[in-house]
Every structure is written in C-alpha cells, then in structure tokens.
Coordinates of C-alpha atoms in Angstrom, one line a residue:
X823 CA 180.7 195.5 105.3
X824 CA 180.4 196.8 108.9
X825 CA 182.1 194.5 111.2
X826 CA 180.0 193.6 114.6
X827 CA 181.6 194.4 118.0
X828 CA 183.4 192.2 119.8
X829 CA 182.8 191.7 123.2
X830 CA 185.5 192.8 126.0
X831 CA 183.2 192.9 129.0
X832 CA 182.3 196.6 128.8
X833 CA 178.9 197.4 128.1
X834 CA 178.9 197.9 124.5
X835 CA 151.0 171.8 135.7
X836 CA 150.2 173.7 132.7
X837 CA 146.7 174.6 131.6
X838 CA 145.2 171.6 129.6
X839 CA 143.8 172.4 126.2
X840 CA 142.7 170.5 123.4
X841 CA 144.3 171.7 120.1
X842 CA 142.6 171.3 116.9
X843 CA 144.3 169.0 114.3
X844 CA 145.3 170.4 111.8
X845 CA 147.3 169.5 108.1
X846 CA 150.6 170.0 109.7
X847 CA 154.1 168.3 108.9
X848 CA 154.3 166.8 112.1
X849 CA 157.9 165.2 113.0
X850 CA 157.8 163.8 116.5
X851 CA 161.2 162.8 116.5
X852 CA 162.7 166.7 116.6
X853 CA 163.6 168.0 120.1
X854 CA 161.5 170.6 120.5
X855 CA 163.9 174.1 120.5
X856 CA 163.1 176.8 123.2
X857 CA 161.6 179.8 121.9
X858 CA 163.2 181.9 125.0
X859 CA 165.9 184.2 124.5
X860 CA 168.0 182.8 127.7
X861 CA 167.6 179.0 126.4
X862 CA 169.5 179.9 123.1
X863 CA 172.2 181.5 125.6
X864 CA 172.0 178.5 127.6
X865 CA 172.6 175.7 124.3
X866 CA 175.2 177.7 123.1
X867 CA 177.0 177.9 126.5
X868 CA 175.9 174.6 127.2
X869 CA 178.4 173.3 124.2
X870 CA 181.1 175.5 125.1
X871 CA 180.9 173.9 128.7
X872 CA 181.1 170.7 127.5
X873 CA 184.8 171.5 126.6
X874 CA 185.3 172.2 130.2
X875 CA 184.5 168.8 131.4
X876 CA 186.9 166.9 129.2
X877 CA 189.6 169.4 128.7
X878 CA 192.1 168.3 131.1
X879 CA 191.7 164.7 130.3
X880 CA 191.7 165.0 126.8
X881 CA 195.0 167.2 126.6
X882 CA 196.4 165.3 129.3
X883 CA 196.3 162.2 126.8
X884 CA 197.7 164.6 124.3
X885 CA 195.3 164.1 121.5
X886 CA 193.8 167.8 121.5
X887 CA 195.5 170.6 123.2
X888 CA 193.8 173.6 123.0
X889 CA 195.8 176.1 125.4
X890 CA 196.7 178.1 122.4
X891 CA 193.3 178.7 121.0
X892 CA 191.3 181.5 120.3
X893 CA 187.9 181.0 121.7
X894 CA 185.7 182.9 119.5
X895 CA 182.0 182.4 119.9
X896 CA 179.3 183.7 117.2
X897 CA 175.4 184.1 117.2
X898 CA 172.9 186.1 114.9
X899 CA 170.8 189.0 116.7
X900 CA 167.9 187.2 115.6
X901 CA 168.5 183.9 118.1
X902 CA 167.4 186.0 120.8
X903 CA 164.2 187.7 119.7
X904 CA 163.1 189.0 122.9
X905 CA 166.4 189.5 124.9
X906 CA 168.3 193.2 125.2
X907 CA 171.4 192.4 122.7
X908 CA 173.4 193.9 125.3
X909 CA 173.0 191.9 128.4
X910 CA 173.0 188.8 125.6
X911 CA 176.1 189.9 124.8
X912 CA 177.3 190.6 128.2
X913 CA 176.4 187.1 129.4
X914 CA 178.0 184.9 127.0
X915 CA 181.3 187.3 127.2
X916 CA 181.3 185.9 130.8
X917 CA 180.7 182.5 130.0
X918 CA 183.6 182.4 127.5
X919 CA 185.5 184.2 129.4
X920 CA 185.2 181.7 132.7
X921 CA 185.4 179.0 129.9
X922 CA 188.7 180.4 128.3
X923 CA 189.9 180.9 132.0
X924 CA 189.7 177.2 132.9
X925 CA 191.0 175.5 130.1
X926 CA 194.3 177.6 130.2
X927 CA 193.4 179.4 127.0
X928 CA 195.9 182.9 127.5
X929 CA 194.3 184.2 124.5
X930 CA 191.3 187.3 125.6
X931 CA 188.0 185.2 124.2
X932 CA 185.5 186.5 122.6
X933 CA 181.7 187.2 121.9
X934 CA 180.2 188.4 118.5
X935 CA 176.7 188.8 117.8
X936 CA 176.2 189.5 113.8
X937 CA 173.3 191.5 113.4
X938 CA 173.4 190.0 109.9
X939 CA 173.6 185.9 109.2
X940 CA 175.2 187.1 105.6
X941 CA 178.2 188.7 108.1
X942 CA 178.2 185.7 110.0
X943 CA 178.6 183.3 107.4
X944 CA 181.4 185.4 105.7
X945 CA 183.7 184.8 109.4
X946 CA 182.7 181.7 109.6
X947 CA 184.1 180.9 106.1
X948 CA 187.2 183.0 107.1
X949 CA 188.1 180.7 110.2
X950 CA 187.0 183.4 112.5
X951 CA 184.8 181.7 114.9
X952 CA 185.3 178.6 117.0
X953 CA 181.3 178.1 118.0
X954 CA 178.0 179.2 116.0
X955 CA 174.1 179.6 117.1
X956 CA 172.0 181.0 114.7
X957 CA 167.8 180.1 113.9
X958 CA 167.5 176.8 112.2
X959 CA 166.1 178.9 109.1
X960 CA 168.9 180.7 108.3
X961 CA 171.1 177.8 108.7
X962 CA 168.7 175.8 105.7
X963 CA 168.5 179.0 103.5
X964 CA 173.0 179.6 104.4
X965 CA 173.7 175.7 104.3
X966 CA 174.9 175.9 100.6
X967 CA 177.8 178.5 101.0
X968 CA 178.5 178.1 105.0
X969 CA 181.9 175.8 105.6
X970 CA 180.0 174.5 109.0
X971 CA 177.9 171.7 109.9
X972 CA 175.0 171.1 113.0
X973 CA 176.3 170.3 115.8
X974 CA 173.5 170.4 119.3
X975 CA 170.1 171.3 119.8
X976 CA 168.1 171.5 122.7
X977 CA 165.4 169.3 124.1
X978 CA 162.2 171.0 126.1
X979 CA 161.1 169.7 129.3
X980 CA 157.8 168.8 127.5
X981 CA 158.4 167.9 124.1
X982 CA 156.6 169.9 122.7
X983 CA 158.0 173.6 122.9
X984 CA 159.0 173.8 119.1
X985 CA 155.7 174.2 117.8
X986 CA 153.6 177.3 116.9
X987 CA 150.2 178.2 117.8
X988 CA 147.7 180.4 116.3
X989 CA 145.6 181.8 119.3
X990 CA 142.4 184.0 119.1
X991 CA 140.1 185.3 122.1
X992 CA 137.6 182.3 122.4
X993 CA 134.4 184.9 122.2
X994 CA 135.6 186.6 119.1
X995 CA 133.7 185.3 116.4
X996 CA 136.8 183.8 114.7
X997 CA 136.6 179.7 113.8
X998 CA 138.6 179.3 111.1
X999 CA 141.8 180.9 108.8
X1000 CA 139.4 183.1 106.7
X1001 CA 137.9 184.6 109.4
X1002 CA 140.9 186.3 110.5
X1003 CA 140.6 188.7 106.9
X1004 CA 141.0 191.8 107.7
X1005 CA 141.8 191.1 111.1
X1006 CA 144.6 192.3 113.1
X1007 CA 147.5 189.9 113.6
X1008 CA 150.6 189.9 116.0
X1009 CA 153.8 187.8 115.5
X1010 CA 155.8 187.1 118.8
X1011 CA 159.0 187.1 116.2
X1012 CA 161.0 189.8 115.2
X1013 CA 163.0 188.1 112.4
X1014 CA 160.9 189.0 108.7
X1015 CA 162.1 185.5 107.7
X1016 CA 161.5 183.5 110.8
X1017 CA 160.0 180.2 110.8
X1018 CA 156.7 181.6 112.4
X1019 CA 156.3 183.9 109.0
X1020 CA 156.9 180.9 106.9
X1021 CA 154.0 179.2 108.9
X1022 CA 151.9 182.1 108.3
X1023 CA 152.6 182.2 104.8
X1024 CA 151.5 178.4 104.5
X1025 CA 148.3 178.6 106.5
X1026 CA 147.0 181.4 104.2
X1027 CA 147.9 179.5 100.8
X1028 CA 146.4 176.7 102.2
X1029 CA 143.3 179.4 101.7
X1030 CA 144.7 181.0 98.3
X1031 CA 145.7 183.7 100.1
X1032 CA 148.9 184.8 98.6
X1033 CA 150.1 188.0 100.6
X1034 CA 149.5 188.4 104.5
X1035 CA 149.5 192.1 104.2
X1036 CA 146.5 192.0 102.3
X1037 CA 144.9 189.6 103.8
X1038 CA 145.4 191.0 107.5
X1039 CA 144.1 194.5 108.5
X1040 CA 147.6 195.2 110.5
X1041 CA 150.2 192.7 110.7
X1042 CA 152.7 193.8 113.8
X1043 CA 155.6 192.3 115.4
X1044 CA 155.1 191.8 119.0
X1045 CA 157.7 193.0 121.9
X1046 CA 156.7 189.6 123.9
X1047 CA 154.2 186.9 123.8
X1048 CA 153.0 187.6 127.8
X1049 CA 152.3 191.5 126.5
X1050 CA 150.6 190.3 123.3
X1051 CA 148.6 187.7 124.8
X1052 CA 147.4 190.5 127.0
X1053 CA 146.6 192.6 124.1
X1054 CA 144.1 189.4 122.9
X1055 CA 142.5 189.0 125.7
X1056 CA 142.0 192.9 126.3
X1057 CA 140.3 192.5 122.4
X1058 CA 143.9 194.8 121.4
X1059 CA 144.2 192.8 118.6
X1060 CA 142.7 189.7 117.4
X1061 CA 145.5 187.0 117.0
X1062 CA 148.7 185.6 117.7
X1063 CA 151.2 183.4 116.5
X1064 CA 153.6 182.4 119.3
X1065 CA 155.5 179.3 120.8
X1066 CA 153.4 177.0 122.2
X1067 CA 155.8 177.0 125.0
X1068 CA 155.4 180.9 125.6
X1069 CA 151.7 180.3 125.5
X1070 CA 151.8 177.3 128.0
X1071 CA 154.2 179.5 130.2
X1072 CA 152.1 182.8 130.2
X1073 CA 149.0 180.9 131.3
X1074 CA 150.7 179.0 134.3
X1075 CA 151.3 182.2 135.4
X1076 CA 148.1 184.0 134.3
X1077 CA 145.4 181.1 134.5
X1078 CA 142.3 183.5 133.4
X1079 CA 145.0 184.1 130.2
X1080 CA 144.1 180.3 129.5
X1081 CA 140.5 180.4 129.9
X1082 CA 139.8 183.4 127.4
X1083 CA 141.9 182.2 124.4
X1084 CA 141.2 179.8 121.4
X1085 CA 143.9 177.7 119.7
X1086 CA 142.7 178.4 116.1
X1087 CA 146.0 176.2 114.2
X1088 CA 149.1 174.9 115.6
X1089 CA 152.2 173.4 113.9
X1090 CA 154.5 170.5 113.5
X1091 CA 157.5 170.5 115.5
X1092 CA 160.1 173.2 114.2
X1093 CA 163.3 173.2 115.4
X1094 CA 164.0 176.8 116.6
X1095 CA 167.8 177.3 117.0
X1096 CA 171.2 175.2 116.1
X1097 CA 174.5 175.4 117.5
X1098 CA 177.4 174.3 114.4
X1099 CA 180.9 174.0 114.3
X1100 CA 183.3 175.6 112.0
X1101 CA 184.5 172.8 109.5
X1102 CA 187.8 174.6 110.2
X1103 CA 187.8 173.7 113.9
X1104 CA 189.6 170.3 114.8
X1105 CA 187.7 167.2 114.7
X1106 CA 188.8 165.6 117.6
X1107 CA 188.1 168.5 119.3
X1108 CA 184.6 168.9 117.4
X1109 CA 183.8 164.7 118.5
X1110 CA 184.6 165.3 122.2
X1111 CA 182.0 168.2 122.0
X1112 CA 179.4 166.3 120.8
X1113 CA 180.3 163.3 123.3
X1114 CA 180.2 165.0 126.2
X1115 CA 177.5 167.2 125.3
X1116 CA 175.0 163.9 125.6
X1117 CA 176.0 163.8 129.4
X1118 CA 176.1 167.1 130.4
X1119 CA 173.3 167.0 132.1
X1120 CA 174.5 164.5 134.8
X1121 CA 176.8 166.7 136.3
X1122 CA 176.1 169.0 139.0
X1123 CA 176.4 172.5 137.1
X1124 CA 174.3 171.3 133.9
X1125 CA 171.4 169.8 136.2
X1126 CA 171.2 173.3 137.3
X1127 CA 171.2 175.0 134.5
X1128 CA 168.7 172.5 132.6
X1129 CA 166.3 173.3 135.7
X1130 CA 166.9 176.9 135.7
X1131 CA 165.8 176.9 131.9
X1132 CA 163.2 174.3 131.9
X1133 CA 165.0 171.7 130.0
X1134 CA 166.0 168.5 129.7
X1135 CA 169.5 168.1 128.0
X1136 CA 171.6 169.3 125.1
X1137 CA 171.6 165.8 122.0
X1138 CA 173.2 165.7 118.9
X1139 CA 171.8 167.2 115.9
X1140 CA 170.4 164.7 113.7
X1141 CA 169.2 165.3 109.9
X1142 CA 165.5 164.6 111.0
X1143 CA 165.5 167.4 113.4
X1144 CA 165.5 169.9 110.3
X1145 CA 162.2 168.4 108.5
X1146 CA 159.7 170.2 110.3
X1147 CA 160.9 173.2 108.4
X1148 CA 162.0 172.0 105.4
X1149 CA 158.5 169.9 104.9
X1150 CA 156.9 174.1 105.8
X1151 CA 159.6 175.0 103.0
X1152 CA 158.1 172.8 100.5
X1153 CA 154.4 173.1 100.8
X1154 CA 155.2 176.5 100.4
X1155 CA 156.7 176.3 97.3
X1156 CA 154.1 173.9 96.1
X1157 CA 151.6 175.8 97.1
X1158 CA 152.8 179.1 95.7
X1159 CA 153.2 177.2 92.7
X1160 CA 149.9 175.7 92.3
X1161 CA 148.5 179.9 92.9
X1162 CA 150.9 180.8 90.1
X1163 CA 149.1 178.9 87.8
X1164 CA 146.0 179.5 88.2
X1165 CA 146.8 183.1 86.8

C-alpha cells in the first residue's frame, strides 16, 4: 500500500426560483453540508479549534492533558473536489500546526490527505489519526469496518446548501428526465461514487434507465460549477448536476446565469461531509470536542470564520443527518431490484 505524505509545511439576496417538486427523500432536519472545498477545510479546523478554547481549563482541572499528544489530522482527497490538494494540504498543516503550538503539544503535528478512503480507514484502525473528514458516503459504505464514529457537521447560512439540482438552459427543449437521452451531461463532482452519482443513478431508474452511460451522449466531470454553468448557458453542454448552493452562488454573481437556466429535478437534503473521531482517542477529550464545538461560533475568531465561509455554526452529528443518503441508498437498491426482474 502506498503511504500518503505527511505534511511538514513544505510544498509537497440570491436569485429566487421556483423548484419543481419532485419524489425526493426530503429530511429537513439535516444541516445542510457545504459543497465548497474551503468549508470542508473550515469544519474540520473548526473542531480542531474547539480544543483550543477549552484546553487550558480542562488540563488545568486535570481531567485531560493532552501536552504529550500527537496531533494527527486525516481527510480523503475527495472532501475537497474542487480545491488544489496542495494548498488543501498546505492550509490545514498551518492550522494544526498553530493548534499544536497553543495547546503545548511538543510533538511536530501533522496533515494527511489519503487519496484513498480504503488507506484512511486502515490508519484510522491502526490509532494513527487523532481527527477525520471524509464525504458522508464513504463514511456509510466504510462504517462497518472503521473503529470511528461522527462527530460535527456543518450548518449553511441558508438551510438549504446540501441539496442537488439538475439544471438545463431554460430554451433548450428539455422538460423532463427522458429528454435529456442522448444528451450531454456534466457532474460538478469528481468522486465516481459521490452522492451526486447516486442521485443520478436514481433519477434514471425512476425512468428504467439502468446505465447513465447509455443513456447520456457524454457524461463528464466538471472542473467547477461557475465554469460548467457557463458551458449551459453557452449551449456547451446541456445539463448539470451541482449544489444548489454553487448554483445559488454563481448566479449572485452572474445574475443573467439565473435568468437562462431551468431547474429540471432537485434533491433532498444530503449531508456532504463529516468530521469523526478515532474510537481510540480519549473520551473526555472526544466530549469536550463536541461541547464546545456547539459554541464556537460565539467567540470572536469563529464568527469570523463562519462569515468568511458563509455559515452558521459547527452542531453535533445526529443519526438523522445521514437519511437523506441512506433513504437515496435504498430506492436505489429497490429500484435496481424491481429492473432486475423484469428481465
């Protein structure tokens, strides 16, 4: 198995539309997860900062002490999509290491991201990381065999920022799911398995249409939703699935963006991202996390950062939060069943 780097600090008012409803698993209980590369930077850093603002006290009262540590912090490649993996990595070393810095921590921190969630799991497992982030996805299809457990998620600004939309130039012809055959399709997602491909995947057995490849003319994976939403409304291509945060975003800046597009099918809420904890990580240590996590955002640094990012706050994870995606994981199964036989 080929190890990942480590990290030592060396380069190694938005436009109002109507959305069609649609036969969804709608959950409006999940905090909607930010589809932006920097958020999942910021939830991640976000729960290592919490252990900043409780450190002294806490070790002070000599329940947890922590000095001797190794802070090890882990993330898939796929949790930031549309970031350069070397400035990702390059932030959050600098974050740790201010982190490891405060709290006393003599040991050199450090930053891995796995380029696999299979290599992840495995050091994980192996007690070698202190903090995880990886897509919600992989967490439900790893959740069996990985010794860790949710721990945060992120809330949007709006609400709403975990859902997908299907978007199509509003003068193309294209009214429903079947109309798209043999049309070209971009997915702002680079991970094959990401919960934007399961999406897909249901929409067209909804249709009993089994494979997207056959189905679509070309099926491509975009470099960003701005640049493909450009492509649709240039007639590039002739949909997109994206966050319907991404969307919202591009068209506050590019209004006329807003005015040409469609929104053919949009999702439940799907919970994007999760930050765990090791099981082998102490448990005091894990609770003060997760307590201090829920106010982070009344201090003075975390009201920045939620502003900079467009958020609200960092909650704990709840159970609830997953079944947008496991209700997706289900009708597809069901569905794919139900296509089976018919053979």
């Amino acid at each position: 198995m080929t190890r990942p780097s480590e990290s030592t600090g060396k380069p190694r008012k938005t436009n109002t539309m109507r959305y069609p409803t649609q036969k969804s698993p709608e959950n409006p209980r999940t905090p909607a997860s930010q589809s932006s590369s920097w958020t999942f930077v910021l939830l991640a850093a976000s729960a290592l900062l919490c252990i900043l603002f409780f450190t002294q006290s806490a070790t002070g009262a000599g329940k947890v002490d922590i000095s001797s540590e190794k802070l090890t912090v882990g993330f898939t490649s796929t949790s930031f999509p549309n970031a350069d993996q070397r400035e990702v990595q390059a932030a959050m070393h600098l974050w740790t290491r201010e982190l490891a810095r405060q709290m006393g921590i003599k040991a050199q921190p450090g930053t891995i991201i796995f380029s696999r969630t299979e290599d992840l799991v495995e050091a994980v497992n192996k007690g070698e990381l202190s903090v995880v982030s990886l897509p919600a996805l992989d967490y439900l299809y790893f959740r069996k065999i990985a010794h860790m457990s949710p721990s945060l998620v992120s809330s949007g600004v709006s609400g709403h920022e975990g859902s997908l939309l299907l978007v199509v130039r509003s003068d193309s012809g294209i009214r429903t799911i079947r109309d798209l055959r043999g049309k070209t399709l971009l997915l702002a997602a680079r991970k094959a398995l990401s919960s934007s491909r399961l999406w897909l995947s249901v929409l067209l057995l909804r249709e009993g249409f089994r494979d997207p490849s056959k189905f679509f003319r070309v099926t491509e994976e975009a470099v960003s939703p701005s640049k493909a939403l450009i492509n649709i409304y240039f007639g590039k291509n002739d949909a997109l699935i994206l966050s319907r945060e991404a969307f919202e975003a591009s068209i506050v800046l590019n209004p006329q963006l807003g005015k040409k597009m469609t929104v053919l099918a949009h999702s439940g809420n799907i919970l994007g991202v999760l930050t765990c904890i090791p099981d082998t990580v102490n448990k005091d240590l894990r609770h003060l996390i997760e307590i201090k996590a829920q106010h982070l955002h009344e201090t003075g640094i975390g009201r920045q950062m939620f502003t900079l990012f467009q958020m609200e706050r960092v909650v704990p994870f709840h159970p609830s939060y997953l079944e947008g995606l496991e209700d997706l994981l289900r009708e597809r199964n069901r569905l794919a069943a139900g296509l089976n036989r018919r053979k």
